[in-house]
C-alpha cells in the first residue's frame, strides 16, 4: 500500500481515476460479468455473509459504485448508504437498486460521516483505487462505532500454481475485453496494474491492524484471486 506523504500529484491521480470511472460507468456491470465469468457476484455474496444479519443498523458501502453490495446488505436488513465520488457510477446503478438505499458523493479518504456513527463499513474493489488507502483505513476506524465491523473485498495474490494463468489472462484478455466492450483499453490496463501493485493478503491484514482494527482475519476466494478481510473496532 502506498505510504508516501501528500504531494500535489495526489489530486491529479485522484482526478484521473475518477474520470476513468465516469467513462466506464455505463458498461461497468457488464464488464465485471464478462471479465470474471460472473464470479464477482459469488464473491460479493460471500463478502456480505461476513456482515451480521441486522435489523436497523447503519451501514455504508464506500466506493459503492453501482450499488451491488448495498443491495445485498439491504436484503440482510441494513440501512445502507452508498458513498462514491463518481456520479456516473451511482447514476448507472441507482435505477436498478431498491429505493430505500441512500446515495452520497464522497471519498474513502475523507468520509462525509460523523465519528462513531456507523455499525458497518464495507468496501468492495475500492481500496485499491484510493490515492491514500491508509487514510481510508483510518477513516473507517473514525466513523465506526465501538464494536463496529469493517469488511473489505479486494483482488489479492493468487496461489503460485494459478498465478501464471492468471497473469496471462490479465495481461492479454482483460485489456482486449476493455477495448471491445467498454471502448476503454487504458481503463482496463489500469485495472490490471492496480491489482499487481496492491498488497497481498498478509500485508493488508497487517495494515488493518496498524490502523487500529482488532480480530483481523481474511478468507481467500477462488484460490486467492480475491480476498475478504474483516476487522473490528474495539473502542
Ligand atoms: N464497489 C463496487 C463494486 O464492487 O462493484 C464498485 C467498485 S469500482 C472497481 C471502484 C469504485 O471506487 C468506483 O465506483 C470509483 O468511483 C470508486 N472510487 C475511486 N476512487 C475513490 C476514492 N478515493 N474513494 C472512494 N471511492 C473511490
PDB file of C-alpha atoms and ligand atoms in Angstrom:
ATOM      1  CA  UNK A   1       0.000   0.000   0.000  1.00  0.00           C
ATOM      2  CA  UNK A   2       1.347   3.419  -0.826  1.00  0.00           C
ATOM      3  CA  UNK A   3       2.512   5.341   2.214  1.00  0.00           C
ATOM      4  CA  UNK A   4       4.094   8.415   0.655  1.00  0.00           C
ATOM      5  CA  UNK A   5       3.321  11.819   2.160  1.00  0.00           C
ATOM      6  CA  UNK A   6       0.951  14.237   0.444  1.00  0.00           C
ATOM      7  CA  UNK A   7       2.118  15.563  -2.923  1.00  0.00           C
ATOM      8  CA  UNK A   8       0.459  17.896  -5.434  1.00  0.00           C
ATOM      9  CA  UNK A   9       0.144  14.939  -7.840  1.00  0.00           C
ATOM     10  CA  UNK A  10      -2.289  13.195  -5.483  1.00  0.00           C
ATOM     11  CA  UNK A  11      -5.199  15.304  -6.646  1.00  0.00           C
ATOM     12  CA  UNK A  12      -4.225  14.697 -10.284  1.00  0.00           C
ATOM     13  CA  UNK A  13      -4.035  10.953  -9.666  1.00  0.00           C
ATOM     14  CA  UNK A  14      -7.424  11.016  -7.933  1.00  0.00           C
ATOM     15  CA  UNK A  15      -8.940  13.048 -10.780  1.00  0.00           C
ATOM     16  CA  UNK A  16      -7.604  10.568 -13.345  1.00  0.00           C
ATOM     17  CA  UNK A  17      -9.139   7.624 -11.501  1.00  0.00           C
ATOM     18  CA  UNK A  18     -12.453   9.398 -11.117  1.00  0.00           C
ATOM     19  CA  UNK A  19     -12.541  10.392 -14.777  1.00  0.00           C
ATOM     20  CA  UNK A  20     -11.854   6.773 -15.692  1.00  0.00           C
ATOM     21  CA  UNK A  21     -14.807   5.511 -13.631  1.00  0.00           C
ATOM     22  CA  UNK A  22     -17.087   8.154 -15.143  1.00  0.00           C
ATOM     23  CA  UNK A  23     -16.118   6.841 -18.595  1.00  0.00           C
ATOM     24  CA  UNK A  24     -16.556   3.136 -17.850  1.00  0.00           C
ATOM     25  CA  UNK A  25     -19.728   3.548 -15.737  1.00  0.00           C
ATOM     26  CA  UNK A  26     -22.274   2.658 -18.471  1.00  0.00           C
ATOM     27  CA  UNK A  27     -20.551  -0.687 -19.179  1.00  0.00           C
ATOM     28  CA  UNK A  28     -19.117  -1.324 -15.707  1.00  0.00           C
ATOM     29  CA  UNK A  29     -21.512  -4.092 -14.603  1.00  0.00           C
ATOM     30  CA  UNK A  30     -21.384  -5.880 -17.965  1.00  0.00           C
ATOM     31  CA  UNK A  31     -17.577  -5.802 -17.956  1.00  0.00           C
ATOM     32  CA  UNK A  32     -17.490  -7.240 -14.435  1.00  0.00           C
ATOM     33  CA  UNK A  33     -19.643 -10.163 -15.547  1.00  0.00           C
ATOM     34  CA  UNK A  34     -17.541 -10.798 -18.653  1.00  0.00           C
ATOM     35  CA  UNK A  35     -14.115 -10.446 -17.043  1.00  0.00           C
ATOM     36  CA  UNK A  36     -14.894 -12.635 -14.054  1.00  0.00           C
ATOM     37  CA  UNK A  37     -17.348 -15.046 -15.746  1.00  0.00           C
ATOM     38  CA  UNK A  38     -19.853 -13.565 -13.253  1.00  0.00           C
ATOM     39  CA  UNK A  39     -17.768 -14.863 -10.338  1.00  0.00           C
ATOM     40  CA  UNK A  40     -17.725 -11.360  -8.813  1.00  0.00           C
ATOM     41  CA  UNK A  41     -21.377 -11.976  -7.889  1.00  0.00           C
ATOM     42  CA  UNK A  42     -20.420 -15.008  -5.791  1.00  0.00           C
ATOM     43  CA  UNK A  43     -17.532 -13.111  -4.194  1.00  0.00           C
ATOM     44  CA  UNK A  44     -19.851 -10.239  -3.280  1.00  0.00           C
ATOM     45  CA  UNK A  45     -22.360 -12.638  -1.724  1.00  0.00           C
ATOM     46  CA  UNK A  46     -19.541 -14.243   0.277  1.00  0.00           C
ATOM     47  CA  UNK A  47     -18.485 -10.789   1.456  1.00  0.00           C
ATOM     48  CA  UNK A  48     -21.953  -9.807   2.612  1.00  0.00           C
ATOM     49  CA  UNK A  49     -22.308 -13.086   4.527  1.00  0.00           C
ATOM     50  CA  UNK A  50     -19.494 -11.754   6.755  1.00  0.00           C
ATOM     51  CA  UNK A  51     -21.853  -8.987   7.884  1.00  0.00           C
ATOM     52  CA  UNK A  52     -24.169  -9.811  10.754  1.00  0.00           C
ATOM     53  CA  UNK A  53     -27.852 -10.186   9.940  1.00  0.00           C
ATOM     54  CA  UNK A  54     -29.237  -6.885  11.064  1.00  0.00           C
ATOM     55  CA  UNK A  55     -32.424  -5.014  11.587  1.00  0.00           C
ATOM     56  CA  UNK A  56     -31.991  -1.274  11.592  1.00  0.00           C
ATOM     57  CA  UNK A  57     -28.203  -0.890  11.869  1.00  0.00           C
ATOM     58  CA  UNK A  58     -26.389   1.717   9.763  1.00  0.00           C
ATOM     59  CA  UNK A  59     -24.004   0.569   7.060  1.00  0.00           C
ATOM     60  CA  UNK A  60     -22.026   2.495   4.460  1.00  0.00           C
ATOM     61  CA  UNK A  61     -20.596   0.868   1.353  1.00  0.00           C
ATOM     62  CA  UNK A  62     -17.592   3.014   0.450  1.00  0.00           C
ATOM     63  CA  UNK A  63     -16.620   3.093  -3.233  1.00  0.00           C
ATOM     64  CA  UNK A  64     -20.040   1.546  -3.644  1.00  0.00           C
ATOM     65  CA  UNK A  65     -20.234   2.241  -7.388  1.00  0.00           C
ATOM     66  CA  UNK A  66     -23.411   0.854  -8.908  1.00  0.00           C
ATOM     67  CA  UNK A  67     -24.720  -0.499  -5.591  1.00  0.00           C
ATOM     68  CA  UNK A  68     -24.255  -4.302  -5.734  1.00  0.00           C
ATOM     69  CA  UNK A  69     -23.078  -4.572  -2.123  1.00  0.00           C
ATOM     70  CA  UNK A  70     -25.647  -2.064  -0.891  1.00  0.00           C
ATOM     71  CA  UNK A  71     -28.467  -4.175  -2.371  1.00  0.00           C
ATOM     72  CA  UNK A  72     -27.185  -7.343  -0.698  1.00  0.00           C
ATOM     73  CA  UNK A  73     -26.806  -5.559   2.657  1.00  0.00           C
ATOM     74  CA  UNK A  74     -30.296  -4.092   2.313  1.00  0.00           C
ATOM     75  CA  UNK A  75     -31.598  -7.637   1.813  1.00  0.00           C
ATOM     76  CA  UNK A  76     -29.967  -8.555   5.150  1.00  0.00           C
ATOM     77  CA  UNK A  77     -31.839  -5.788   6.984  1.00  0.00           C
ATOM     78  CA  UNK A  78     -29.274  -2.966   6.951  1.00  0.00           C
ATOM     79  CA  UNK A  79     -29.968   0.725   6.407  1.00  0.00           C
ATOM     80  CA  UNK A  80     -27.426   1.280   3.670  1.00  0.00           C
ATOM     81  CA  UNK A  81     -25.780   4.295   2.101  1.00  0.00           C
ATOM     82  CA  UNK A  82     -23.583   4.066  -0.977  1.00  0.00           C
ATOM     83  CA  UNK A  83     -20.687   6.524  -0.811  1.00  0.00           C
ATOM     84  CA  UNK A  84     -18.709   7.070  -4.020  1.00  0.00           C
ATOM     85  CA  UNK A  85     -17.042  10.060  -5.713  1.00  0.00           C
ATOM     86  CA  UNK A  86     -18.352   9.073  -9.152  1.00  0.00           C
ATOM     87  CA  UNK A  87     -21.766  10.479 -10.014  1.00  0.00           C
ATOM     88  CA  UNK A  88     -21.657   8.421 -13.216  1.00  0.00           C
ATOM     89  CA  UNK A  89     -21.247   5.096 -11.387  1.00  0.00           C
ATOM     90  CA  UNK A  90     -24.049   5.906  -8.947  1.00  0.00           C
ATOM     91  CA  UNK A  91     -26.313   7.150 -11.763  1.00  0.00           C
ATOM     92  CA  UNK A  92     -25.738   3.909 -13.694  1.00  0.00           C
ATOM     93  CA  UNK A  93     -26.654   1.730 -10.702  1.00  0.00           C
ATOM     94  CA  UNK A  94     -29.324   3.629  -8.841  1.00  0.00           C
ATOM     95  CA  UNK A  95     -32.357   2.807 -11.040  1.00  0.00           C
ATOM     96  CA  UNK A  96     -31.693  -0.927 -10.580  1.00  0.00           C
ATOM     97  CA  UNK A  97     -31.369  -0.852  -6.789  1.00  0.00           C
ATOM     98  CA  UNK A  98     -34.000  -0.724  -4.012  1.00  0.00           C
ATOM     99  CA  UNK A  99     -35.309   2.795  -3.412  1.00  0.00           C
ATOM    100  CA  UNK A 100     -34.522   2.578   0.340  1.00  0.00           C
ATOM    101  CA  UNK A 101     -30.770   2.811  -0.404  1.00  0.00           C
ATOM    102  CA  UNK A 102     -29.217   6.277   0.051  1.00  0.00           C
ATOM    103  CA  UNK A 103     -26.515   7.620  -2.275  1.00  0.00           C
ATOM    104  CA  UNK A 104     -23.887  10.151  -1.209  1.00  0.00           C
ATOM    105  CA  UNK A 105     -20.881  11.618  -3.014  1.00  0.00           C
ATOM    106  CA  UNK A 106     -17.653  11.173  -1.058  1.00  0.00           C
ATOM    107  CA  UNK A 107     -14.102   9.890  -0.918  1.00  0.00           C
ATOM    108  CA  UNK A 108     -12.933   6.978   1.183  1.00  0.00           C
ATOM    109  CA  UNK A 109     -10.066   9.116   2.476  1.00  0.00           C
ATOM    110  CA  UNK A 110     -12.403  11.795   3.879  1.00  0.00           C
ATOM    111  CA  UNK A 111     -15.762  10.224   4.580  1.00  0.00           C
ATOM    112  CA  UNK A 112     -18.768  12.539   4.984  1.00  0.00           C
ATOM    113  CA  UNK A 113     -19.972  10.787   8.173  1.00  0.00           C
ATOM    114  CA  UNK A 114     -19.739  11.656  11.865  1.00  0.00           C
ATOM    115  CA  UNK A 115     -17.355   9.956  14.272  1.00  0.00           C
ATOM    116  CA  UNK A 116     -18.629   6.649  15.716  1.00  0.00           C
ATOM    117  CA  UNK A 117     -21.863   6.807  13.711  1.00  0.00           C
ATOM    118  CA  UNK A 118     -21.852   3.502  11.768  1.00  0.00           C
ATOM    119  CA  UNK A 119     -22.258  -0.162  12.663  1.00  0.00           C
ATOM    120  CA  UNK A 120     -20.732  -1.485   9.461  1.00  0.00           C
ATOM    121  CA  UNK A 121     -18.415  -0.172   6.763  1.00  0.00           C
ATOM    122  CA  UNK A 122     -17.793  -2.170   3.604  1.00  0.00           C
ATOM    123  CA  UNK A 123     -15.575  -1.585   0.600  1.00  0.00           C
ATOM    124  CA  UNK A 124     -15.593  -3.856  -2.419  1.00  0.00           C
ATOM    125  CA  UNK A 125     -12.913  -3.463  -5.093  1.00  0.00           C
ATOM    126  CA  UNK A 126     -12.464   0.118  -3.926  1.00  0.00           C
ATOM    127  CA  UNK A 127      -9.486   0.332  -1.558  1.00  0.00           C
ATOM    128  CA  UNK A 128      -7.113  -0.312  -4.465  1.00  0.00           C
ATOM    129  CA  UNK A 129      -8.374   2.804  -6.236  1.00  0.00           C
ATOM    130  CA  UNK A 130      -7.828   5.172  -3.354  1.00  0.00           C
ATOM    131  CA  UNK A 131      -4.900   7.543  -3.570  1.00  0.00           C
ATOM    132  CA  UNK A 132      -4.297   7.106   0.152  1.00  0.00           C
ATOM    133  CA  UNK A 133      -5.665   3.746   1.263  1.00  0.00           C
ATOM    134  CA  UNK A 134      -4.092   4.128   4.707  1.00  0.00           C
ATOM    135  CA  UNK A 135      -6.186   7.283   5.195  1.00  0.00           C
ATOM    136  CA  UNK A 136      -9.258   5.289   4.186  1.00  0.00           C
ATOM    137  CA  UNK A 137      -8.498   2.689   6.880  1.00  0.00           C
ATOM    138  CA  UNK A 138      -8.098   5.485   9.454  1.00  0.00           C
ATOM    139  CA  UNK A 139     -11.395   6.971   8.290  1.00  0.00           C
ATOM    140  CA  UNK A 140     -13.081   3.580   8.638  1.00  0.00           C
ATOM    141  CA  UNK A 141     -11.928   3.435  12.276  1.00  0.00           C
ATOM    142  CA  UNK A 142     -13.146   7.000  12.868  1.00  0.00           C
ATOM    143  CA  UNK A 143     -16.691   6.533  11.566  1.00  0.00           C
ATOM    144  CA  UNK A 144     -17.359   3.078  13.075  1.00  0.00           C
ATOM    145  CA  UNK A 145     -18.983   2.735  16.479  1.00  0.00           C
ATOM    146  CA  UNK A 146     -17.084   0.662  19.066  1.00  0.00           C
ATOM    147  CA  UNK A 147     -17.911  -2.936  18.156  1.00  0.00           C
ATOM    148  CA  UNK A 148     -18.499  -1.937  14.526  1.00  0.00           C
ATOM    149  CA  UNK A 149     -17.194  -4.091  11.689  1.00  0.00           C
ATOM    150  CA  UNK A 150     -15.123  -3.313   8.588  1.00  0.00           C
ATOM    151  CA  UNK A 151     -15.263  -5.702   5.622  1.00  0.00           C
ATOM    152  CA  UNK A 152     -13.062  -5.328   2.579  1.00  0.00           C
ATOM    153  CA  UNK A 153     -13.319  -7.365  -0.640  1.00  0.00           C
ATOM    154  CA  UNK A 154     -10.371  -6.813  -2.940  1.00  0.00           C
ATOM    155  CA  UNK A 155      -8.236  -8.523  -5.547  1.00  0.00           C
ATOM    156  CA  UNK A 156      -5.282 -10.222  -3.921  1.00  0.00           C
ATOM    157  CA  UNK A 157      -2.424 -12.630  -4.648  1.00  0.00           C
ATOM    158  CA  UNK A 158      -3.443 -15.988  -6.143  1.00  0.00           C
ATOM    159  CA  UNK A 159      -1.869 -19.352  -5.319  1.00  0.00           C
ATOM    160  CA  UNK A 160       1.522 -19.894  -7.005  1.00  0.00           C
ATOM    161  CA  UNK A 161       0.207 -22.582  -9.369  1.00  0.00           C
ATOM    162  CA  UNK A 162      -2.617 -20.328 -10.598  1.00  0.00           C
ATOM    163  CA  UNK A 163      -0.514 -17.192 -10.987  1.00  0.00           C
ATOM    164  CA  UNK A 164       0.959 -17.862 -14.488  1.00  0.00           C
ATOM    165  CA  UNK A 165      -2.511 -18.468 -15.979  1.00  0.00           C
ATOM    166  CA  UNK A 166      -3.986 -15.543 -14.090  1.00  0.00           C
ATOM    167  CA  UNK A 167      -1.175 -13.218 -15.205  1.00  0.00           C
ATOM    168  CA  UNK A 168      -1.598 -14.299 -18.814  1.00  0.00           C
ATOM    169  CA  UNK A 169      -5.354 -13.724 -18.676  1.00  0.00           C
ATOM    170  CA  UNK A 170      -4.870 -10.310 -17.011  1.00  0.00           C
ATOM    171  CA  UNK A 171      -2.207  -9.236 -19.484  1.00  0.00           C
ATOM    172  CA  UNK A 172      -3.811 -10.416 -22.727  1.00  0.00           C
ATOM    173  CA  UNK A 173      -7.549 -10.793 -22.256  1.00  0.00           C
ATOM    174  CA  UNK A 174      -8.718  -8.083 -19.857  1.00  0.00           C
ATOM    175  CA  UNK A 175      -7.387  -5.047 -21.811  1.00  0.00           C
ATOM    176  CA  UNK A 176      -8.810  -6.531 -25.052  1.00  0.00           C
ATOM    177  CA  UNK A 177     -12.208  -7.047 -23.433  1.00  0.00           C
ATOM    178  CA  UNK A 178     -11.983  -3.474 -22.120  1.00  0.00           C
ATOM    179  CA  UNK A 179     -11.355  -2.246 -25.647  1.00  0.00           C
ATOM    180  CA  UNK A 180     -14.120  -4.305 -27.247  1.00  0.00           C
ATOM    181  CA  UNK A 181     -16.885  -3.906 -24.684  1.00  0.00           C
ATOM    182  CA  UNK A 182     -16.199  -0.624 -22.913  1.00  0.00           C
ATOM    183  CA  UNK A 183     -14.115   1.071 -25.619  1.00  0.00           C
ATOM    184  CA  UNK A 184     -11.568   1.858 -22.872  1.00  0.00           C
ATOM    185  CA  UNK A 185      -8.465  -0.365 -23.044  1.00  0.00           C
ATOM    186  CA  UNK A 186      -6.489   2.124 -20.908  1.00  0.00           C
ATOM    187  CA  UNK A 187      -9.010   1.818 -18.055  1.00  0.00           C
ATOM    188  CA  UNK A 188      -8.656  -1.950 -18.020  1.00  0.00           C
ATOM    189  CA  UNK A 189      -4.873  -1.706 -18.316  1.00  0.00           C
ATOM    190  CA  UNK A 190      -5.058   0.439 -15.152  1.00  0.00           C
ATOM    191  CA  UNK A 191      -7.169  -2.294 -13.534  1.00  0.00           C
ATOM    192  CA  UNK A 192      -4.511  -4.925 -14.221  1.00  0.00           C
ATOM    193  CA  UNK A 193      -1.674  -2.675 -12.979  1.00  0.00           C
ATOM    194  CA  UNK A 194      -3.508  -1.634  -9.829  1.00  0.00           C
ATOM    195  CA  UNK A 195      -4.196  -5.289  -8.942  1.00  0.00           C
ATOM    196  CA  UNK A 196      -0.486  -6.105  -9.323  1.00  0.00           C
ATOM    197  CA  UNK A 197       0.502  -3.202  -7.067  1.00  0.00           C
ATOM    198  CA  UNK A 198      -1.986  -3.999  -4.326  1.00  0.00           C
ATOM    199  CA  UNK A 199      -0.626  -5.650  -1.156  1.00  0.00           C
ATOM    200  CA  UNK A 200      -1.051  -9.371  -0.624  1.00  0.00           C
ATOM    201  CA  UNK A 201      -3.370 -10.923   1.963  1.00  0.00           C
ATOM    202  CA  UNK A 202      -0.995 -10.816   4.933  1.00  0.00           C
ATOM    203  CA  UNK A 203       0.255  -7.303   4.195  1.00  0.00           C
ATOM    204  CA  UNK A 204      -3.266  -5.893   4.058  1.00  0.00           C
ATOM    205  CA  UNK A 205      -4.052  -7.707   7.302  1.00  0.00           C
ATOM    206  CA  UNK A 206      -1.022  -6.032   8.940  1.00  0.00           C
ATOM    207  CA  UNK A 207      -2.062  -2.644   7.567  1.00  0.00           C
ATOM    208  CA  UNK A 208      -5.547  -3.048   9.020  1.00  0.00           C
ATOM    209  CA  UNK A 209      -4.034  -3.976  12.378  1.00  0.00           C
ATOM    210  CA  UNK A 210      -1.714  -0.953  12.188  1.00  0.00           C
ATOM    211  CA  UNK A 211      -4.751   1.253  11.516  1.00  0.00           C
ATOM    212  CA  UNK A 212      -6.298   0.006  14.765  1.00  0.00           C
ATOM    213  CA  UNK A 213      -8.535  -2.897  13.759  1.00  0.00           C
ATOM    214  CA  UNK A 214      -8.803  -5.892  16.083  1.00  0.00           C
ATOM    215  CA  UNK A 215      -9.572  -9.540  15.308  1.00  0.00           C
ATOM    216  CA  UNK A 216      -8.452  -9.130  11.693  1.00  0.00           C
ATOM    217  CA  UNK A 217      -8.966 -12.226   9.568  1.00  0.00           C
ATOM    218  CA  UNK A 218      -9.085 -12.919   5.857  1.00  0.00           C
ATOM    219  CA  UNK A 219     -10.683 -15.504   3.593  1.00  0.00           C
ATOM    220  CA  UNK A 220      -9.327 -16.332   0.163  1.00  0.00           C
ATOM    221  CA  UNK A 221     -11.733 -16.539  -2.762  1.00  0.00           C
ATOM    222  CA  UNK A 222     -11.001 -18.500  -5.941  1.00  0.00           C
ATOM    223  CA  UNK A 223      -7.567 -19.556  -4.642  1.00  0.00           C
ATOM    224  CA  UNK A 224      -6.597 -16.018  -3.641  1.00  0.00           C
ATOM    225  CA  UNK A 225      -7.599 -14.139  -6.786  1.00  0.00           C
ATOM    226  CA  UNK A 226      -9.648 -12.094  -4.345  1.00  0.00           C
ATOM    227  CA  UNK A 227      -9.804 -11.978  -0.555  1.00  0.00           C
ATOM    228  CA  UNK A 228     -12.214 -10.762   2.082  1.00  0.00           C
ATOM    229  CA  UNK A 229     -10.634  -9.043   5.093  1.00  0.00           C
ATOM    230  CA  UNK A 230     -12.685  -8.441   8.232  1.00  0.00           C
ATOM    231  CA  UNK A 231     -11.766  -6.342  11.252  1.00  0.00           C
ATOM    232  CA  UNK A 232     -13.499  -4.826  14.259  1.00  0.00           C
ATOM    233  CA  UNK A 233     -13.239  -1.545  16.077  1.00  0.00           C
ATOM    234  CA  UNK A 234     -12.910  -2.306  19.754  1.00  0.00           C
ATOM    235  CA  UNK A 235     -13.180   1.108  21.481  1.00  0.00           C
TER     236      UNK A 235
HETATM  237  N1  LIG B   1     -17.865  -1.417  -5.088  1.00  0.00           N
HETATM  238  C1  LIG B   1     -18.307  -1.553  -6.449  1.00  0.00           C
HETATM  239  C2  LIG B   1     -18.219  -2.990  -6.878  1.00  0.00           C
HETATM  240  O1  LIG B   1     -17.672  -3.808  -6.132  1.00  0.00           O
HETATM  241  O2  LIG B   1     -18.692  -3.313  -7.971  1.00  0.00           O
HETATM  242  C3  LIG B   1     -17.529  -0.631  -7.383  1.00  0.00           C
HETATM  243  C4  LIG B   1     -16.053  -0.921  -7.446  1.00  0.00           C
HETATM  244  S1  LIG B   1     -15.235   0.013  -8.715  1.00  0.00           S
HETATM  245  C5  LIG B   1     -13.948  -1.087  -9.218  1.00  0.00           C
HETATM  246  C6  LIG B   1     -14.325   1.189  -7.797  1.00  0.00           C
HETATM  247  C7  LIG B   1     -15.139   2.347  -7.289  1.00  0.00           C
HETATM  248  O3  LIG B   1     -14.280   3.142  -6.464  1.00  0.00           O
HETATM  249  C8  LIG B   1     -15.688   3.285  -8.360  1.00  0.00           C
HETATM  250  O4  LIG B   1     -17.077   3.402  -8.240  1.00  0.00           O
HETATM  251  C9  LIG B   1     -14.981   4.611  -8.101  1.00  0.00           C
HETATM  252  O5  LIG B   1     -15.754   5.742  -8.391  1.00  0.00           O
HETATM  253  C10 LIG B   1     -14.652   4.488  -6.612  1.00  0.00           C
HETATM  254  N2  LIG B   1     -13.539   5.318  -6.158  1.00  0.00           N
HETATM  255  C11 LIG B   1     -12.451   5.733  -6.841  1.00  0.00           C
HETATM  256  N3  LIG B   1     -11.666   6.473  -6.057  1.00  0.00           N
HETATM  257  C12 LIG B   1     -12.259   6.502  -4.832  1.00  0.00           C
HETATM  258  C13 LIG B   1     -11.936   7.118  -3.592  1.00  0.00           C
HETATM  259  N4  LIG B   1     -10.817   7.841  -3.444  1.00  0.00           N
HETATM  260  N5  LIG B   1     -12.787   6.964  -2.564  1.00  0.00           N
HETATM  261  C14 LIG B   1     -13.915   6.219  -2.692  1.00  0.00           C
HETATM  262  N6  LIG B   1     -14.267   5.630  -3.839  1.00  0.00           N
HETATM  263  C15 LIG B   1     -13.449   5.763  -4.899  1.00  0.00           C
END
